[in-house]
mmCIF file of C-alpha atoms and ligand atoms in Angstrom:
data_model
loop_
_atom_site.group_PDB
_atom_site.id
_atom_site.type_symbol
_atom_site.label_atom_id
_atom_site.label_comp_id
_atom_site.label_asym_id
_atom_site.label_seq_id
_atom_site.Cartn_x
_atom_site.Cartn_y
_atom_site.Cartn_z
ATOM 1 C CA MET I 4 -7.916 -53.498 41.854
ATOM 2 C CA LEU I 5 -11.143 -51.695 40.867
ATOM 3 C CA LEU I 6 -14.088 -53.394 42.603
ATOM 4 C CA LYS I 7 -17.626 -52.902 41.254
ATOM 5 C CA PHE I 8 -20.398 -53.395 43.809
ATOM 6 C CA THR I 9 -24.112 -52.883 44.423
ATOM 7 C CA LYS I 10 -25.363 -51.330 47.654
ATOM 8 C CA MET I 11 -28.609 -52.934 48.833
ATOM 9 C CA HIS I 12 -30.725 -53.392 51.943
ATOM 10 C CA GLY I 13 -33.485 -55.503 53.400
ATOM 11 C CA LEU I 14 -35.520 -53.276 55.760
ATOM 12 C CA GLY I 15 -32.442 -51.165 56.452
ATOM 13 C CA ASN I 16 -30.104 -54.115 57.137
ATOM 14 C CA ASP I 17 -27.596 -53.047 54.512
ATOM 15 C CA PHE I 18 -25.233 -54.924 52.243
ATOM 16 C CA VAL I 19 -22.532 -54.520 49.667
ATOM 17 C CA VAL I 20 -23.072 -57.226 47.042
ATOM 18 C CA VAL I 21 -20.283 -58.325 44.699
ATOM 19 C CA ASP I 22 -20.484 -60.427 41.531
ATOM 20 C CA ALA I 23 -17.749 -63.061 41.844
ATOM 21 C CA VAL I 24 -19.397 -65.180 39.133
ATOM 22 C CA SER I 25 -18.174 -63.051 36.241
ATOM 23 C CA ARG I 26 -14.757 -62.562 37.876
ATOM 24 C CA LYS I 27 -13.264 -64.272 40.942
ATOM 25 C CA VAL I 28 -12.912 -61.909 43.905
ATOM 26 C CA PHE I 29 -11.383 -62.660 47.309
ATOM 27 C CA PHE I 30 -11.393 -60.472 50.419
ATOM 28 C CA ASN I 31 -9.264 -60.717 53.544
ATOM 29 C CA LYS I 32 -10.514 -59.694 56.994
ATOM 30 C CA GLN I 33 -8.736 -56.334 56.918
ATOM 31 C CA GLN I 34 -10.268 -55.417 53.541
ATOM 32 C CA ILE I 35 -13.779 -56.298 54.769
ATOM 33 C CA GLU I 36 -13.341 -54.263 57.946
ATOM 34 C CA LYS I 37 -12.168 -51.276 55.899
ATOM 35 C CA LEU I 38 -14.960 -51.565 53.302
ATOM 36 C CA SER I 39 -17.604 -51.886 56.041
ATOM 37 C CA ASP I 40 -16.465 -48.741 57.839
ATOM 38 C CA ARG I 41 -19.098 -46.021 57.414
ATOM 39 C CA ASN I 42 -16.433 -43.260 57.526
ATOM 40 C CA TRP I 43 -13.385 -44.818 55.863
ATOM 41 C CA GLY I 44 -15.074 -47.215 53.463
ATOM 42 C CA ILE I 45 -18.449 -47.849 51.834
ATOM 43 C CA GLY I 46 -20.311 -48.914 54.993
ATOM 44 C CA PHE I 47 -22.427 -52.054 55.386
ATOM 45 C CA ASP I 48 -23.686 -54.579 57.936
ATOM 46 C CA GLN I 49 -22.730 -57.537 55.754
ATOM 47 C CA LEU I 50 -20.743 -58.177 52.554
ATOM 48 C CA LEU I 51 -22.369 -60.703 50.174
ATOM 49 C CA VAL I 52 -20.121 -62.407 47.604
ATOM 50 C CA VAL I 53 -21.985 -64.194 44.799
ATOM 51 C CA GLU I 54 -20.064 -67.144 43.349
ATOM 52 C CA PRO I 55 -20.678 -70.045 40.980
ATOM 53 C CA PRO I 56 -22.023 -73.167 42.754
ATOM 54 C CA THR I 57 -19.704 -76.001 43.811
ATOM 55 C CA ASN I 58 -22.727 -78.372 43.638
ATOM 56 C CA PRO I 59 -24.110 -78.703 40.062
ATOM 57 C CA ASP I 60 -27.661 -78.989 41.465
ATOM 58 C CA MET I 61 -27.405 -75.445 42.798
ATOM 59 C CA ASP I 62 -27.650 -72.184 40.829
ATOM 60 C CA PHE I 63 -25.189 -70.168 42.915
ATOM 61 C CA ARG I 64 -23.149 -70.088 46.099
ATOM 62 C CA TYR I 65 -23.152 -66.927 48.163
ATOM 63 C CA ARG I 66 -20.809 -66.128 51.028
ATOM 64 C CA ILE I 67 -21.739 -63.817 53.886
ATOM 65 C CA TYR I 68 -19.299 -61.707 55.918
ATOM 66 C CA ASN I 69 -20.196 -59.531 58.919
ATOM 67 C CA SER I 70 -18.727 -56.044 59.086
ATOM 68 C CA ASP I 71 -16.035 -57.346 61.473
ATOM 69 C CA GLY I 72 -14.829 -59.693 58.714
ATOM 70 C CA SER I 73 -16.234 -62.909 60.222
ATOM 71 C CA GLU I 74 -17.776 -65.308 57.701
ATOM 72 C CA VAL I 75 -21.193 -66.572 58.786
ATOM 73 C CA GLU I 76 -23.654 -69.299 57.900
ATOM 74 C CA HIS I 77 -26.878 -67.506 57.020
ATOM 75 C CA CYS I 78 -28.396 -64.094 56.409
ATOM 76 C CA GLY I 79 -32.136 -63.786 55.822
ATOM 77 C CA ASN I 80 -32.269 -60.181 54.614
ATOM 78 C CA GLY I 81 -29.153 -60.852 52.551
ATOM 79 C CA ALA I 82 -30.750 -63.838 50.825
ATOM 80 C CA ARG I 83 -33.586 -61.647 49.506
ATOM 81 C CA CYS I 84 -31.138 -58.997 48.270
ATOM 82 C CA PHE I 85 -29.023 -61.751 46.686
ATOM 83 C CA ALA I 86 -32.083 -62.925 44.695
ATOM 84 C CA LYS I 87 -32.799 -59.397 43.423
ATOM 85 C CA PHE I 88 -29.109 -58.935 42.570
ATOM 86 C CA VAL I 89 -28.733 -62.032 40.381
ATOM 87 C CA LEU I 90 -31.966 -61.269 38.507
ATOM 88 C CA ASP I 91 -31.115 -57.569 37.997
ATOM 89 C CA ARG I 92 -27.625 -58.532 36.783
ATOM 90 C CA GLU I 93 -29.157 -61.201 34.506
ATOM 91 C CA LEU I 94 -26.968 -63.860 36.096
ATOM 92 C CA THR I 95 -30.149 -65.945 36.020
ATOM 93 C CA ASN I 96 -33.722 -65.619 34.742
ATOM 94 C CA LYS I 97 -35.106 -68.130 37.263
ATOM 95 C CA ARG I 98 -37.693 -66.998 39.838
ATOM 96 C CA ILE I 99 -37.008 -70.063 42.010
ATOM 97 C CA ILE I 100 -33.306 -70.010 42.850
ATOM 98 C CA ASN I 101 -31.368 -72.708 44.692
ATOM 99 C CA VAL I 102 -28.347 -71.405 46.576
ATOM 100 C CA GLU I 103 -25.461 -72.898 48.498
ATOM 101 C CA THR I 104 -24.565 -71.140 51.738
ATOM 102 C CA LYS I 105 -22.241 -72.003 54.603
ATOM 103 C CA ARG I 106 -25.396 -73.190 56.402
ATOM 104 C CA GLY I 107 -26.404 -75.490 53.514
ATOM 105 C CA ALA I 108 -28.829 -75.242 50.594
ATOM 106 C CA ILE I 109 -31.669 -72.699 50.664
ATOM 107 C CA GLN I 110 -34.381 -71.922 48.114
ATOM 108 C CA LEU I 111 -35.528 -68.424 47.149
ATOM 109 C CA ARG I 112 -38.821 -67.645 45.414
ATOM 110 C CA VAL I 113 -39.076 -64.216 43.774
ATOM 111 C CA LEU I 114 -42.695 -63.050 43.880
ATOM 112 C CA ASP I 115 -44.451 -60.516 41.656
ATOM 113 C CA GLY I 116 -44.157 -57.044 43.153
ATOM 114 C CA GLY I 117 -40.580 -57.491 44.381
ATOM 115 C CA LEU I 118 -41.106 -59.520 47.545
ATOM 116 C CA VAL I 119 -38.987 -62.636 48.051
ATOM 117 C CA THR I 120 -39.908 -65.770 50.040
ATOM 118 C CA VAL I 121 -36.927 -67.658 51.464
ATOM 119 C CA ASP I 122 -37.049 -71.271 52.639
ATOM 120 C CA MET I 123 -34.703 -70.709 55.566
ATOM 121 C CA GLY I 124 -34.350 -74.397 56.428
ATOM 122 C CA GLU I 125 -35.313 -76.079 59.709
ATOM 123 C CA PRO I 126 -34.425 -74.519 63.079
ATOM 124 C CA SER I 127 -32.689 -76.390 65.883
ATOM 125 C CA PHE I 128 -33.227 -75.909 69.615
ATOM 126 C CA ASP I 129 -30.322 -78.153 70.550
ATOM 127 C CA PRO I 130 -27.812 -75.891 72.361
ATOM 128 C CA ASN I 131 -24.980 -77.893 70.814
ATOM 129 C CA ASP I 132 -26.032 -76.590 67.369
ATOM 130 C CA LEU I 133 -25.350 -72.962 68.270
ATOM 131 C CA PRO I 134 -23.022 -73.821 70.168
ATOM 132 C CA PHE I 135 -24.240 -72.925 73.651
ATOM 133 C CA THR I 136 -22.885 -74.799 76.657
ATOM 134 C CA ALA I 137 -25.944 -76.248 78.424
ATOM 135 C CA GLU I 138 -27.871 -79.503 78.750
ATOM 136 C CA PRO I 139 -30.697 -79.799 76.148
ATOM 137 C CA SER I 140 -33.947 -78.807 77.816
ATOM 138 C CA ASP I 141 -37.386 -77.481 76.867
ATOM 139 C CA ALA I 142 -37.075 -74.798 79.511
ATOM 140 C CA LEU I 143 -35.968 -71.241 79.071
ATOM 141 C CA TYR I 144 -32.293 -70.908 79.902
ATOM 142 C CA SER I 145 -31.128 -68.504 82.539
ATOM 143 C CA ILE I 146 -27.955 -66.610 81.690
ATOM 144 C CA MET I 147 -26.197 -63.802 83.548
ATOM 145 C CA ALA I 148 -24.867 -60.797 81.583
ATOM 146 C CA GLY I 149 -23.062 -58.648 84.100
ATOM 147 C CA ASP I 150 -25.438 -58.563 87.094
ATOM 148 C CA VAL I 151 -28.548 -58.948 84.928
ATOM 149 C CA GLU I 152 -30.248 -62.367 84.622
ATOM 150 C CA TYR I 153 -31.842 -63.052 81.236
ATOM 151 C CA PHE I 154 -34.172 -65.955 80.397
ATOM 152 C CA MET I 155 -33.645 -66.915 76.786
ATOM 153 C CA THR I 156 -34.396 -69.551 74.168
ATOM 154 C CA PRO I 157 -31.305 -70.663 72.216
ATOM 155 C CA VAL I 158 -32.145 -71.264 68.549
ATOM 156 C CA SER I 159 -29.990 -72.158 65.565
ATOM 157 C CA VAL I 160 -31.258 -70.991 62.171
ATOM 158 C CA GLY I 161 -27.954 -72.129 60.741
ATOM 159 C CA ASN I 162 -26.467 -69.218 62.704
ATOM 160 C CA PRO I 163 -26.776 -68.870 66.493
ATOM 161 C CA HIS I 164 -29.521 -66.818 68.181
ATOM 162 C CA ALA I 165 -30.550 -66.122 71.763
ATOM 163 C CA VAL I 166 -34.199 -64.986 71.917
ATOM 164 C CA ILE I 167 -35.211 -62.999 74.990
ATOM 165 C CA LYS I 168 -38.881 -62.211 75.596
ATOM 166 C CA VAL I 169 -39.499 -58.809 77.193
ATOM 167 C CA ASP I 170 -42.757 -57.176 78.298
ATOM 168 C CA GLN I 171 -41.824 -53.860 76.728
ATOM 169 C CA LEU I 172 -39.057 -53.038 74.240
ATOM 170 C CA THR I 173 -36.871 -50.186 75.486
ATOM 171 C CA ASP I 174 -33.347 -49.002 74.719
ATOM 172 C CA ASP I 175 -32.052 -50.501 77.953
ATOM 173 C CA GLU I 176 -31.824 -54.162 76.982
ATOM 174 C CA VAL I 177 -29.947 -53.682 73.741
ATOM 175 C CA ALA I 178 -27.419 -51.369 75.302
ATOM 176 C CA THR I 179 -26.559 -53.876 78.044
ATOM 177 C CA VAL I 180 -26.406 -56.965 75.909
ATOM 178 C CA GLU I 181 -22.897 -56.528 74.594
ATOM 179 C CA THR I 182 -21.381 -58.585 77.411
ATOM 180 C CA LEU I 183 -23.830 -61.357 76.515
ATOM 181 C CA ILE I 184 -22.672 -61.721 72.951
ATOM 182 C CA GLU I 185 -19.136 -60.457 72.710
ATOM 183 C CA CYS I 186 -17.407 -62.369 75.479
ATOM 184 C CA HIS I 187 -19.777 -64.825 77.189
ATOM 185 C CA GLU I 188 -17.993 -68.116 77.737
ATOM 186 C CA ARG I 189 -21.225 -70.079 77.162
ATOM 187 C CA PHE I 190 -21.316 -68.857 73.527
ATOM 188 C CA PRO I 191 -17.893 -69.915 72.215
ATOM 189 C CA ARG I 192 -18.761 -68.681 68.683
ATOM 190 C CA LYS I 193 -20.687 -65.643 70.030
ATOM 191 C CA VAL I 194 -24.406 -65.175 69.329
ATOM 192 C CA ASN I 195 -27.046 -62.872 67.805
ATOM 193 C CA VAL I 196 -29.415 -61.604 70.510
ATOM 194 C CA GLY I 197 -33.074 -60.797 69.803
ATOM 195 C CA PHE I 198 -35.394 -58.947 72.195
ATOM 196 C CA MET I 199 -38.987 -59.901 71.411
ATOM 197 C CA GLN I 200 -42.195 -58.240 72.637
ATOM 198 C CA VAL I 201 -45.249 -60.398 71.958
ATOM 199 C CA ILE I 202 -48.123 -58.118 70.839
ATOM 200 C CA SER I 203 -50.498 -60.974 69.971
ATOM 201 C CA PRO I 204 -50.160 -64.643 68.896
ATOM 202 C CA ASP I 205 -49.549 -63.477 65.315
ATOM 203 C CA GLU I 206 -47.613 -60.252 65.905
ATOM 204 C CA ILE I 207 -44.299 -59.379 67.578
ATOM 205 C CA LYS I 208 -41.960 -56.419 67.874
ATOM 206 C CA LEU I 209 -38.273 -57.297 67.680
ATOM 207 C CA ARG I 210 -34.876 -55.666 68.066
ATOM 208 C CA VAL I 211 -31.722 -57.619 67.255
ATOM 209 C CA TYR I 212 -28.146 -57.061 68.377
ATOM 210 C CA GLU I 213 -26.202 -58.915 65.690
ATOM 211 C CA ARG I 214 -23.006 -60.872 66.191
ATOM 212 C CA GLY I 215 -20.142 -59.161 64.401
ATOM 213 C CA VAL I 216 -22.100 -55.962 63.696
ATOM 214 C CA GLY I 217 -24.125 -54.501 66.569
ATOM 215 C CA GLU I 218 -27.786 -53.510 66.510
ATOM 216 C CA THR I 219 -29.214 -53.573 62.967
ATOM 217 C CA GLN I 220 -32.413 -52.102 61.538
ATOM 218 C CA ALA I 221 -33.611 -55.636 60.851
ATOM 219 C CA CYS I 222 -32.381 -59.232 61.058
ATOM 220 C CA GLY I 223 -34.005 -61.939 58.941
ATOM 221 C CA THR I 224 -32.564 -64.941 60.776
ATOM 222 C CA GLY I 225 -33.294 -63.100 64.021
ATOM 223 C CA ALA I 226 -36.965 -62.736 63.064
ATOM 224 C CA CYS I 227 -37.094 -66.442 62.191
ATOM 225 C CA ALA I 228 -35.409 -67.395 65.475
ATOM 226 C CA ALA I 229 -37.785 -65.211 67.516
ATOM 227 C CA VAL I 230 -40.915 -66.614 65.846
ATOM 228 C CA VAL I 231 -39.932 -70.282 66.163
ATOM 229 C CA ALA I 232 -38.870 -69.706 69.786
ATOM 230 C CA GLY I 233 -42.255 -68.090 70.462
ATOM 231 C CA ILE I 234 -44.120 -70.972 68.783
ATOM 232 C CA LYS I 235 -42.093 -73.536 70.758
ATOM 233 C CA GLN I 236 -42.819 -71.720 74.016
ATOM 234 C CA GLY I 237 -46.533 -71.547 73.174
ATOM 235 C CA TRP I 238 -46.683 -67.780 72.796
ATOM 236 C CA LEU I 239 -47.165 -67.538 69.001
ATOM 237 C CA SER I 240 -49.228 -69.025 66.121
ATOM 238 C CA PRO I 241 -47.677 -70.572 62.955
ATOM 239 C CA LYS I 242 -47.926 -67.338 60.917
ATOM 240 C CA VAL I 243 -46.453 -64.187 62.470
ATOM 241 C CA THR I 244 -45.755 -60.613 61.381
ATOM 242 C CA ALA I 245 -42.490 -59.404 62.911
ATOM 243 C CA HIS I 246 -42.223 -55.598 63.290
ATOM 244 C CA LEU I 247 -38.533 -54.667 63.144
ATOM 245 C CA ARG I 248 -37.095 -51.150 63.328
ATOM 246 C CA GLY I 249 -36.789 -51.068 59.512
ATOM 247 C CA GLY I 250 -40.142 -52.647 58.679
ATOM 248 C CA ASP I 251 -42.076 -55.925 58.660
ATOM 249 C CA LEU I 252 -41.195 -59.518 57.848
ATOM 250 C CA HIS I 253 -43.740 -62.339 57.479
ATOM 251 C CA ILE I 254 -42.594 -65.591 59.070
ATOM 252 C CA GLU I 255 -44.289 -68.991 58.903
ATOM 253 C CA TRP I 256 -43.326 -72.222 60.669
ATOM 254 C CA GLN I 257 -45.572 -75.289 60.934
ATOM 255 C CA GLY I 258 -43.512 -76.911 63.705
ATOM 256 C CA GLU I 259 -40.812 -79.541 64.167
ATOM 257 C CA GLY I 260 -39.644 -81.106 60.917
ATOM 258 C CA SER I 261 -40.813 -78.220 58.750
ATOM 259 C CA PRO I 262 -38.799 -75.330 57.284
ATOM 260 C CA ILE I 263 -39.170 -71.699 58.270
ATOM 261 C CA LEU I 264 -40.532 -69.486 55.454
ATOM 262 C CA MET I 265 -39.646 -65.785 55.539
ATOM 263 C CA THR I 266 -41.112 -63.195 53.146
ATOM 264 C CA GLY I 267 -39.987 -59.603 52.775
ATOM 265 C CA PRO I 268 -38.609 -56.893 50.465
ATOM 266 C CA ALA I 269 -35.189 -56.269 48.914
ATOM 267 C CA GLU I 270 -34.008 -52.857 47.698
ATOM 268 C CA LYS I 271 -31.125 -51.638 45.528
ATOM 269 C CA VAL I 272 -29.757 -48.238 46.603
ATOM 270 C CA PHE I 273 -26.884 -47.576 44.187
ATOM 271 C CA GLU I 274 -24.083 -49.124 42.161
ATOM 272 C CA GLY I 275 -20.511 -48.083 42.714
ATOM 273 C CA GLN I 276 -16.862 -48.949 42.370
ATOM 274 C CA ILE I 277 -13.941 -48.668 44.718
ATOM 275 C CA TYR I 278 -10.216 -49.342 44.565
ATOM 276 C CA LEU I 279 -9.292 -52.233 46.830
HETATM 277 N N1 API Q 28 -24.907 -61.283 62.154
HETATM 278 C C1 API Q 28 -25.365 -62.622 61.742
HETATM 279 C C2 API Q 28 -25.348 -62.753 60.198
HETATM 280 C C3 API Q 28 -26.325 -61.807 59.499
HETATM 281 C C4 API Q 28 -27.742 -62.060 59.892
HETATM 282 C C5 API Q 28 -28.754 -60.971 59.538
HETATM 283 N N2 API Q 28 -28.258 -59.810 58.865
HETATM 284 C C6 API Q 28 -29.955 -61.556 58.813
HETATM 285 O O1 API Q 28 -30.642 -60.837 58.061
HETATM 286 O O2 API Q 28 -30.253 -62.760 59.065
HETATM 287 C C7 API Q 28 -24.442 -63.679 62.362
HETATM 288 O O3 API Q 28 -23.322 -63.323 62.738
HETATM 289 O O4 API Q 28 -24.860 -64.834 62.451
#
């Protein structure tokens, strides 16, 4: 089967996006792993499959698959690229787009100049929502990865995140975190791990080791998780600029009961086709 696709990225977190509205398309795990391979396939962090909605109140459904083939609940950078994709392909002419995801309904607002604001929904700090095996607490959670003790804030943004505050971002943390996310018994569905350096109450630096992928140039849900964890711990103000390796995201959260708003760019790199 000849598959047409669009290669896109949000701050270097890269995607293959497929229109499954015009024609149904299904992928199995092996196909996704092959397509994601940067030597044997196209190469991407996530595959985004755009489908018609199942709920008539929604404009679309979009499904998100990590490069290892696992289907996930939410993808912040992917949501912005999705919005650009459906407008470029004239699948809609709306600038406020309501989308079904595995995490639930989200709303995208396409701004003049190409930026997109995503209502990412409300976060949860209940470990059961990740899941993470621990008693709910306001404290930082201690967790051992190998012989290293990390103090982290577990946050669900629809997908699971562990936010670790560090004084200085280096290469060391990310390299050693694999044991924390790939096989830690306290994260039965694994976890995305963010290392956050607080520069000021409205500015952080962040590196994210993503579940099912590895370290990415940027992680939208990771930036949201880091900012809301920092606000909850009293380190950050309601509006924060997150500096990721691939660029900046603007995150806003007014506290419990309110949604997280994330604003950032979305880029198209090329269109292609491949035989599946
Ligand atoms: N790796 C994540 C999904 C993609 C998140 C990231 N690409 C983003 O922009 O939010 C997970 O397994 O939950």
